[in-house]
Amino acid sequence: MQAAEETWRQAIEAEEAASAAVVEAERVLQQLLQHHLPSSPTVDNAVSELDLRRSE
């Protein structure tokens, strides 16, 4: 039983770390958007991709 609880704890910690990484990536992308040229396809595509992933 302790092994299962440890596995769940590790999974929850991993999910929380992944969520924090996504939040940080979104923050960085927002900063890039504030400073990029309107016609920058790289940033625009990255934001579109992020929006698509969040809607899944």
PDB file of N, CA and C in Angstrom:
ATOM      1  N   MET A   1       0.817  -1.199   0.000  1.00  0.00           N
ATOM      2  CA  MET A   1       0.000   0.000   0.000  1.00  0.00           C
ATOM      3  C   MET A   1       0.860   1.263   0.000  1.00  0.00           C
ATOM      4  N   GLN A   2       1.958   1.233   0.762  1.00  0.00           N
ATOM      5  CA  GLN A   2       2.830   2.406   0.804  1.00  0.00           C
ATOM      6  C   GLN A   2       3.463   2.682  -0.558  1.00  0.00           C
ATOM      7  N   ALA A   3       3.764   1.616  -1.289  1.00  0.00           N
ATOM      8  CA  ALA A   3       4.358   1.801  -2.616  1.00  0.00           C
ATOM      9  C   ALA A   3       3.369   2.504  -3.543  1.00  0.00           C
ATOM     10  N   ALA A   4       2.113   2.122  -3.478  1.00  0.00           N
ATOM     11  CA  ALA A   4       1.090   2.761  -4.311  1.00  0.00           C
ATOM     12  C   ALA A   4       0.919   4.230  -3.926  1.00  0.00           C
ATOM     13  N   GLU A   5       0.918   4.501  -2.637  1.00  0.00           N
ATOM     14  CA  GLU A   5       0.795   5.887  -2.180  1.00  0.00           C
ATOM     15  C   GLU A   5       1.989   6.718  -2.635  1.00  0.00           C
ATOM     16  N   GLU A   6       3.162   6.133  -2.579  1.00  0.00           N
ATOM     17  CA  GLU A   6       4.371   6.838  -3.027  1.00  0.00           C
ATOM     18  C   GLU A   6       4.301   7.113  -4.529  1.00  0.00           C
ATOM     19  N   THR A   7       3.810   6.145  -5.289  1.00  0.00           N
ATOM     20  CA  THR A   7       3.667   6.331  -6.733  1.00  0.00           C
ATOM     21  C   THR A   7       2.710   7.477  -7.031  1.00  0.00           C
ATOM     22  N   TRP A   8       1.574   7.510  -6.330  1.00  0.00           N
ATOM     23  CA  TRP A   8       0.606   8.598  -6.511  1.00  0.00           C
ATOM     24  C   TRP A   8       1.223   9.938  -6.129  1.00  0.00           C
ATOM     25  N   ARG A   9       1.954   9.983  -5.037  1.00  0.00           N
ATOM     26  CA  ARG A   9       2.579  11.224  -4.592  1.00  0.00           C
ATOM     27  C   ARG A   9       3.561  11.734  -5.643  1.00  0.00           C
ATOM     28  N   GLN A  10       4.353  10.807  -6.192  1.00  0.00           N
ATOM     29  CA  GLN A  10       5.317  11.193  -7.221  1.00  0.00           C
ATOM     30  C   GLN A  10       4.604  11.677  -8.483  1.00  0.00           C
ATOM     31  N   ALA A  11       3.512  11.016  -8.833  1.00  0.00           N
ATOM     32  CA  ALA A  11       2.756  11.426 -10.022  1.00  0.00           C
ATOM     33  C   ALA A  11       2.164  12.822  -9.833  1.00  0.00           C
ATOM     34  N   ILE A  12       1.644  13.080  -8.649  1.00  0.00           N
ATOM     35  CA  ILE A  12       1.074  14.400  -8.363  1.00  0.00           C
ATOM     36  C   ILE A  12       2.161  15.464  -8.406  1.00  0.00           C
ATOM     37  N   GLU A  13       3.318  15.176  -7.825  1.00  0.00           N
ATOM     38  CA  GLU A  13       4.431  16.130  -7.861  1.00  0.00           C
ATOM     39  C   GLU A  13       4.875  16.400  -9.297  1.00  0.00           C
ATOM     40  N   ALA A  14       4.925  15.355 -10.115  1.00  0.00           N
ATOM     41  CA  ALA A  14       5.326  15.522 -11.511  1.00  0.00           C
ATOM     42  C   ALA A  14       4.305  16.369 -12.264  1.00  0.00           C
ATOM     43  N   GLU A  15       3.025  16.135 -12.005  1.00  0.00           N
ATOM     44  CA  GLU A  15       1.981  16.915 -12.664  1.00  0.00           C
ATOM     45  C   GLU A  15       2.045  18.382 -12.238  1.00  0.00           C
ATOM     46  N   GLU A  16       2.279  18.623 -10.963  1.00  0.00           N
ATOM     47  CA  GLU A  16       2.396  20.001 -10.477  1.00  0.00           C
ATOM     48  C   GLU A  16       3.603  20.698 -11.098  1.00  0.00           C
ATOM     49  N   ALA A  17       4.702  19.984 -11.236  1.00  0.00           N
ATOM     50  CA  ALA A  17       5.899  20.560 -11.858  1.00  0.00           C
ATOM     51  C   ALA A  17       5.632  20.882 -13.331  1.00  0.00           C
ATOM     52  N   ALA A  18       4.936  19.980 -14.017  1.00  0.00           N
ATOM     53  CA  ALA A  18       4.608  20.221 -15.423  1.00  0.00           C
ATOM     54  C   ALA A  18       3.688  21.428 -15.561  1.00  0.00           C
ATOM     55  N   SER A  19       2.718  21.540 -14.675  1.00  0.00           N
ATOM     56  CA  SER A  19       1.807  22.686 -14.706  1.00  0.00           C
ATOM     57  C   SER A  19       2.563  23.990 -14.476  1.00  0.00           C
ATOM     58  N   ALA A  20       3.488  23.977 -13.546  1.00  0.00           N
ATOM     59  CA  ALA A  20       4.290  25.170 -13.275  1.00  0.00           C
ATOM     60  C   ALA A  20       5.126  25.539 -14.496  1.00  0.00           C
ATOM     61  N   ALA A  21       5.641  24.538 -15.192  1.00  0.00           N
ATOM     62  CA  ALA A  21       6.438  24.798 -16.394  1.00  0.00           C
ATOM     63  C   ALA A  21       5.576  25.420 -17.490  1.00  0.00           C
ATOM     64  N   VAL A  22       4.344  24.954 -17.628  1.00  0.00           N
ATOM     65  CA  VAL A  22       3.432  25.521 -18.627  1.00  0.00           C
ATOM     66  C   VAL A  22       3.106  26.971 -18.286  1.00  0.00           C
ATOM     67  N   VAL A  23       2.847  27.241 -17.026  1.00  0.00           N
ATOM     68  CA  VAL A  23       2.556  28.613 -16.595  1.00  0.00           C
ATOM     69  C   VAL A  23       3.742  29.521 -16.902  1.00  0.00           C
ATOM     70  N   GLU A  24       4.935  29.059 -16.622  1.00  0.00           N
ATOM     71  CA  GLU A  24       6.139  29.853 -16.900  1.00  0.00           C
ATOM     72  C   GLU A  24       6.313  30.064 -18.403  1.00  0.00           C
ATOM     73  N   ALA A  25       6.066  29.026 -19.200  1.00  0.00           N
ATOM     74  CA  ALA A  25       6.176  29.158 -20.657  1.00  0.00           C
ATOM     75  C   ALA A  25       5.165  30.174 -21.181  1.00  0.00           C
ATOM     76  N   GLU A  26       3.949  30.141 -20.650  1.00  0.00           N
ATOM     77  CA  GLU A  26       2.937  31.112 -21.061  1.00  0.00           C
ATOM     78  C   GLU A  26       3.366  32.536 -20.696  1.00  0.00           C
ATOM     79  N   ARG A  27       3.962  32.694 -19.528  1.00  0.00           N
ATOM     80  CA  ARG A  27       4.422  34.011 -19.093  1.00  0.00           C
ATOM     81  C   ARG A  27       5.498  34.540 -20.046  1.00  0.00           C
ATOM     82  N   VAL A  28       6.426  33.670 -20.404  1.00  0.00           N
ATOM     83  CA  VAL A  28       7.500  34.070 -21.321  1.00  0.00           C
ATOM     84  C   VAL A  28       6.931  34.400 -22.695  1.00  0.00           C
ATOM     85  N   LEU A  29       5.995  33.600 -23.175  1.00  0.00           N
ATOM     86  CA  LEU A  29       5.380  33.884 -24.474  1.00  0.00           C
ATOM     87  C   LEU A  29       4.645  35.222 -24.456  1.00  0.00           C
ATOM     88  N   GLN A  30       3.954  35.513 -23.369  1.00  0.00           N
ATOM     89  CA  GLN A  30       3.267  36.799 -23.269  1.00  0.00           C
ATOM     90  C   GLN A  30       4.265  37.951 -23.313  1.00  0.00           C
ATOM     91  N   GLN A  31       5.409  37.776 -22.665  1.00  0.00           N
ATOM     92  CA  GLN A  31       6.447  38.813 -22.720  1.00  0.00           C
ATOM     93  C   GLN A  31       6.955  38.980 -24.146  1.00  0.00           C
ATOM     94  N   LEU A  32       7.148  37.864 -24.833  1.00  0.00           N
ATOM     95  CA  LEU A  32       7.601  37.936 -26.224  1.00  0.00           C
ATOM     96  C   LEU A  32       6.571  38.646 -27.091  1.00  0.00           C
ATOM     97  N   LEU A  33       5.301  38.360 -26.853  1.00  0.00           N
ATOM     98  CA  LEU A  33       4.244  38.988 -27.642  1.00  0.00           C
ATOM     99  C   LEU A  33       4.230  40.502 -27.464  1.00  0.00           C
ATOM    100  N   GLN A  34       4.568  40.958 -26.288  1.00  0.00           N
ATOM    101  CA  GLN A  34       4.570  42.400 -26.033  1.00  0.00           C
ATOM    102  C   GLN A  34       5.687  43.101 -26.789  1.00  0.00           C
ATOM    103  N   HIS A  35       6.718  42.362 -27.184  1.00  0.00           N
ATOM    104  CA  HIS A  35       7.892  42.982 -27.787  1.00  0.00           C
ATOM    105  C   HIS A  35       8.166  42.539 -29.225  1.00  0.00           C
ATOM    106  N   HIS A  36       7.370  41.639 -29.765  1.00  0.00           N
ATOM    107  CA  HIS A  36       7.675  41.149 -31.113  1.00  0.00           C
ATOM    108  C   HIS A  36       6.988  41.997 -32.180  1.00  0.00           C
ATOM    109  N   LEU A  37       7.492  41.873 -33.373  1.00  0.00           N
ATOM    110  CA  LEU A  37       6.866  42.540 -34.503  1.00  0.00           C
ATOM    111  C   LEU A  37       5.566  41.814 -34.833  1.00  0.00           C
ATOM    112  N   PRO A  38       4.531  42.533 -35.231  1.00  0.00           N
ATOM    113  CA  PRO A  38       3.234  41.889 -35.494  1.00  0.00           C
ATOM    114  C   PRO A  38       3.297  40.783 -36.540  1.00  0.00           C
ATOM    115  N   SER A  39       4.263  40.828 -37.423  1.00  0.00           N
ATOM    116  CA  SER A  39       4.320  39.830 -38.487  1.00  0.00           C
ATOM    117  C   SER A  39       5.308  38.703 -38.189  1.00  0.00           C
ATOM    118  N   SER A  40       5.655  38.496 -36.936  1.00  0.00           N
ATOM    119  CA  SER A  40       6.615  37.452 -36.585  1.00  0.00           C
ATOM    120  C   SER A  40       5.925  36.090 -36.554  1.00  0.00           C
ATOM    121  N   PRO A  41       6.097  35.276 -37.597  1.00  0.00           N
ATOM    122  CA  PRO A  41       5.374  33.996 -37.644  1.00  0.00           C
ATOM    123  C   PRO A  41       5.808  33.014 -36.564  1.00  0.00           C
ATOM    124  N   THR A  42       7.053  33.079 -36.128  1.00  0.00           N
ATOM    125  CA  THR A  42       7.523  32.123 -35.123  1.00  0.00           C
ATOM    126  C   THR A  42       6.759  32.282 -33.821  1.00  0.00           C
ATOM    127  N   VAL A  43       6.653  33.496 -33.329  1.00  0.00           N
ATOM    128  CA  VAL A  43       5.935  33.730 -32.077  1.00  0.00           C
ATOM    129  C   VAL A  43       4.447  33.488 -32.274  1.00  0.00           C
ATOM    130  N   ASP A  44       3.887  33.967 -33.384  1.00  0.00           N
ATOM    131  CA  ASP A  44       2.461  33.771 -33.634  1.00  0.00           C
ATOM    132  C   ASP A  44       2.112  32.292 -33.687  1.00  0.00           C
ATOM    133  N   ASN A  45       2.945  31.493 -34.349  1.00  0.00           N
ATOM    134  CA  ASN A  45       2.691  30.055 -34.430  1.00  0.00           C
ATOM    135  C   ASN A  45       2.812  29.394 -33.070  1.00  0.00           C
ATOM    136  N   ALA A  46       3.770  29.818 -32.273  1.00  0.00           N
ATOM    137  CA  ALA A  46       3.943  29.240 -30.940  1.00  0.00           C
ATOM    138  C   ALA A  46       2.732  29.530 -30.071  1.00  0.00           C
ATOM    139  N   VAL A  47       2.209  30.724 -30.150  1.00  0.00           N
ATOM    140  CA  VAL A  47       1.030  31.072 -29.355  1.00  0.00           C
ATOM    141  C   VAL A  47      -0.177  30.299 -29.851  1.00  0.00           C
ATOM    142  N   SER A  48      -0.339  30.175 -31.162  1.00  0.00           N
ATOM    143  CA  SER A  48      -1.457  29.404 -31.704  1.00  0.00           C
ATOM    144  C   SER A  48      -1.379  27.954 -31.259  1.00  0.00           C
ATOM    145  N   GLU A  49      -0.185  27.390 -31.281  1.00  0.00           N
ATOM    146  CA  GLU A  49       0.011  26.005 -30.847  1.00  0.00           C
ATOM    147  C   GLU A  49      -0.337  25.856 -29.373  1.00  0.00           C
ATOM    148  N   LEU A  50       0.079  26.803 -28.555  1.00  0.00           N
ATOM    149  CA  LEU A  50      -0.232  26.755 -27.128  1.00  0.00           C
ATOM    150  C   LEU A  50      -1.735  26.865 -26.909  1.00  0.00           C
ATOM    151  N   ASP A  51      -2.396  27.744 -27.638  1.00  0.00           N
ATOM    152  CA  ASP A  51      -3.847  27.881 -27.512  1.00  0.00           C
ATOM    153  C   ASP A  51      -4.550  26.584 -27.893  1.00  0.00           C
ATOM    154  N   LEU A  52      -4.075  25.927 -28.943  1.00  0.00           N
ATOM    155  CA  LEU A  52      -4.678  24.659 -29.361  1.00  0.00           C
ATOM    156  C   LEU A  52      -4.516  23.596 -28.288  1.00  0.00           C
ATOM    157  N   ARG A  53      -3.345  23.514 -27.694  1.00  0.00           N
ATOM    158  CA  ARG A  53      -3.101  22.506 -26.663  1.00  0.00           C
ATOM    159  C   ARG A  53      -3.968  22.749 -25.434  1.00  0.00           C
ATOM    160  N   ARG A  54      -4.166  24.006 -25.067  1.00  0.00           N
ATOM    161  CA  ARG A  54      -4.960  24.314 -23.874  1.00  0.00           C
ATOM    162  C   ARG A  54      -6.431  23.977 -24.099  1.00  0.00           C
ATOM    163  N   SER A  55      -6.885  23.983 -25.357  1.00  0.00           N
ATOM    164  CA  SER A  55      -8.298  23.724 -25.620  1.00  0.00           C
ATOM    165  C   SER A  55      -8.606  22.236 -25.731  1.00  0.00           C
ATOM    166  N   GLU A  56      -7.585  21.403 -25.748  1.00  0.00           N
ATOM    167  CA  GLU A  56      -7.809  19.953 -25.875  1.00  0.00           C
ATOM    168  C   GLU A  56      -8.276  19.345 -24.576  1.00  0.00           C
TER     169      GLU A  56
END
